[in-house]
Coordinates of C-alpha atoms in Angstrom, one line a residue:
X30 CA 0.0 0.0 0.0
X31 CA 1.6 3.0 -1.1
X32 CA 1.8 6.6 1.1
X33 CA -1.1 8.1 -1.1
X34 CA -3.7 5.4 -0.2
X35 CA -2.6 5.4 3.5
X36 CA -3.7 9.2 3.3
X37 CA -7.0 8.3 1.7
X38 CA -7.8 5.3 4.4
X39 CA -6.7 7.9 7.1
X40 CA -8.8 10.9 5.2
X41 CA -12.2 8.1 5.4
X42 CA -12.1 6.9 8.8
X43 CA -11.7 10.5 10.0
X44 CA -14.6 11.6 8.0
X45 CA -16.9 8.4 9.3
X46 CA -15.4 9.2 13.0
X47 CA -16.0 12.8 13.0
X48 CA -20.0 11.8 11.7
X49 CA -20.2 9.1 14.3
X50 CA -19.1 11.6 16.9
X51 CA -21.6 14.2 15.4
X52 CA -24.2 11.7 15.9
X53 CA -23.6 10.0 18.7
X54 CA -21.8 12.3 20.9
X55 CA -24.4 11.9 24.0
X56 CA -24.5 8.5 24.3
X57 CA -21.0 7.4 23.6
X58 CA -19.5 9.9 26.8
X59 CA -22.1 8.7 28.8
X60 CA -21.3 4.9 27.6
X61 CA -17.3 5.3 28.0
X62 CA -17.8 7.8 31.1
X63 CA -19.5 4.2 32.8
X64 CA -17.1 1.6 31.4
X65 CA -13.8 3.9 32.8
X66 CA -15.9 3.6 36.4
X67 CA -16.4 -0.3 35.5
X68 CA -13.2 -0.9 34.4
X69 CA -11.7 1.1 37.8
X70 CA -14.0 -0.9 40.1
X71 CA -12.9 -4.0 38.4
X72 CA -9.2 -3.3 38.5
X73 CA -9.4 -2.5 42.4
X74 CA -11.8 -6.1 43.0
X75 CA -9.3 -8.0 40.6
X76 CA -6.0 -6.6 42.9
X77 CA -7.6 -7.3 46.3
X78 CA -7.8 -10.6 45.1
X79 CA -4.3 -11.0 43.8
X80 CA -3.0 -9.3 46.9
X81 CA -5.3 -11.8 49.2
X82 CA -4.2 -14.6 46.9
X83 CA -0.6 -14.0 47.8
X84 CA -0.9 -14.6 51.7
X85 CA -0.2 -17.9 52.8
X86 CA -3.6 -19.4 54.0
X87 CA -4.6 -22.2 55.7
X88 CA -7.1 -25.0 53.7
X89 CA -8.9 -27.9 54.3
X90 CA -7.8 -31.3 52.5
X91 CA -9.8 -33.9 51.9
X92 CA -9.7 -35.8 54.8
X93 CA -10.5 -32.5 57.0
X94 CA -6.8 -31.4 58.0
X95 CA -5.8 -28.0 57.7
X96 CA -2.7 -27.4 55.3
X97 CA -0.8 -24.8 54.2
X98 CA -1.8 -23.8 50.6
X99 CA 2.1 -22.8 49.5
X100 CA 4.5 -23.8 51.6
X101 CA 6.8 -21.5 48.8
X102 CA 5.8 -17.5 50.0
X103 CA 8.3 -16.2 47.4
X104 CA 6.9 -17.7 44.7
X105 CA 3.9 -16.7 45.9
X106 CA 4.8 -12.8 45.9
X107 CA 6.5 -12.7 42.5
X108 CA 3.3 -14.4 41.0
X109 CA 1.2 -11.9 42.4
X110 CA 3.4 -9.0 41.0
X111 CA 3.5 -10.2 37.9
X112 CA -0.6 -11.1 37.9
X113 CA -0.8 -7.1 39.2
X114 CA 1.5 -6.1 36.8
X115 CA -0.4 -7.5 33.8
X116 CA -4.1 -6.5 35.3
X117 CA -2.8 -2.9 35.5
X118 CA -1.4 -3.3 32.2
X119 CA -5.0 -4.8 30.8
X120 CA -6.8 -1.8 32.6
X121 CA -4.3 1.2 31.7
X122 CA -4.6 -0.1 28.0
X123 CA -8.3 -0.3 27.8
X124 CA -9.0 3.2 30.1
X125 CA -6.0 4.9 27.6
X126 CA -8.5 3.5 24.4
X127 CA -11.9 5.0 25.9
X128 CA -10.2 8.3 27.4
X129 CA -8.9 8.6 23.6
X130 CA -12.2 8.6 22.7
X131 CA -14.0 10.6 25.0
X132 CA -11.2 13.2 23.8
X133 CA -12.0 12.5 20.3
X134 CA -15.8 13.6 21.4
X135 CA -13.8 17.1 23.3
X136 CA -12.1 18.5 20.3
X137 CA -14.3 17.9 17.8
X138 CA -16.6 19.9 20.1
X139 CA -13.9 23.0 20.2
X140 CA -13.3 22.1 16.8
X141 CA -17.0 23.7 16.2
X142 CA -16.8 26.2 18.9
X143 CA -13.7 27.3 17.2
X144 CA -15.2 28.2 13.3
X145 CA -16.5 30.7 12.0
X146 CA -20.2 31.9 13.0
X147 CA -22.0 30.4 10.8
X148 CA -20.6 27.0 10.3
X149 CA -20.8 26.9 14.0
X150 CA -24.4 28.0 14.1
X151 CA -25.6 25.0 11.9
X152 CA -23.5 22.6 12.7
X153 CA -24.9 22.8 16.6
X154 CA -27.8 23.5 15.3
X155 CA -28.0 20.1 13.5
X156 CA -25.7 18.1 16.4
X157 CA -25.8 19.7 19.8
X158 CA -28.7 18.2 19.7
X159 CA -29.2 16.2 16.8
X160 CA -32.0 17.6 14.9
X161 CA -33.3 16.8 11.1
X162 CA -32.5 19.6 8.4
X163 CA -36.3 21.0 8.8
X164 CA -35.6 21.0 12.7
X165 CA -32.0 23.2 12.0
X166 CA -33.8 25.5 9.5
X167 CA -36.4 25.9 11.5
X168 CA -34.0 26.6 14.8
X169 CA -31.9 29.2 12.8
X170 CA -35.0 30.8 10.4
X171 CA -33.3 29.5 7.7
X172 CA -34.4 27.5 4.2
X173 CA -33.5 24.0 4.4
X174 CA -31.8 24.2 1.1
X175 CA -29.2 26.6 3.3
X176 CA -29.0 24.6 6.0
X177 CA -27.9 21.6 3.8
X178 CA -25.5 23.7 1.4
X179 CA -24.2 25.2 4.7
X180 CA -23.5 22.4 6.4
X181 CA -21.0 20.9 3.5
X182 CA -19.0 23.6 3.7
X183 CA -19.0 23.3 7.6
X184 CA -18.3 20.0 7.5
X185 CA -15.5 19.9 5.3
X186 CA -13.9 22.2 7.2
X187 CA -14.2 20.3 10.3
X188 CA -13.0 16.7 8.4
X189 CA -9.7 19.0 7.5
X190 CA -9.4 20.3 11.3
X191 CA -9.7 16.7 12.8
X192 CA -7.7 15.6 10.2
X193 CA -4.9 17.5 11.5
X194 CA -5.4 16.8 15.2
X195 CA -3.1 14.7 17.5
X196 CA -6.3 13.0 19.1
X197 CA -7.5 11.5 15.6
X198 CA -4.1 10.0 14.6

């Protein structure tokens, strides 16, 4: 695959994540907002019960007689830093992916805040919330046909702004 087509692939899924932002922009911070907290609360359960698992403890056998689980406490400890090193791992990779994303939802949002008047006006208009053309023109006192021609030209703009930002690469 050659430089040029690499631009192109990059050029489409920016477009198609900038739209899906557009669109879903409520529901998706809300959804990665409550996975982060999920993925926290996990991570703290999961290395209270590496940390407990790492203690020597007394069990029951078969035959009713209380033994010591690991007579070998070292190995004990270096498998419980490696099993916290690799859940802490796990979690900081998957909170890094969604905090990427929630960020991706943030600067598009400046992205907007920051253009000109009137590609701001319709582009909130039609996103912030989402509304149908009719709904924008009528929000704005606008003609549809406006709204529509408008909102090419905003958008365009916005694909080439995002295209250029750290948080999209």
């Amino acid at each position: 695959m050659d430089q040029n087509e690499k631009e192109e692939k990059r050029k489409a899924w920016v477009r198609f994540r900038v739209m899906d932002v557009l669109r879903n922009h409520d529901q998706e911070a809300r959804v990665i907002e409550s996975q982060i907290a999920a993925e926290r609360a996990a991570l703290a359960e999961d290395l209270k019960e590496i940390l407990e698992s790492a203690f020597p403890s007394g069990q029951l056998s078969d035959a009713g007689v209380r033994v010591q689980s690991s007579p070998d406490s070292d190995a004990r400890m270096v498998n419980m830093v490696t099993r916290t090193e690799k859940r802490r791992n796990t979690a900081d990779r998957r909170i890094g992916a969604l905090e990427r994303q929630a960020q991706q939802i943030e600067d598009v949002l400046s992205a907007i805040l920051d253009m000109d008047s009137q590609s701001k006006c319709v582009l909130l208009a039609l996103y912030y919330p989402f509304r149908s053309y009719k709904e924008a023109a009528d929000f704005l006192h606008m003609a549809k046909a406006t709204i529509y021609r408008q909102r090419k030209t905003a958008l365009d703009s916005l694909f080439a702004t995002m295209y250029k930002s750290d948080s999209f690469r």
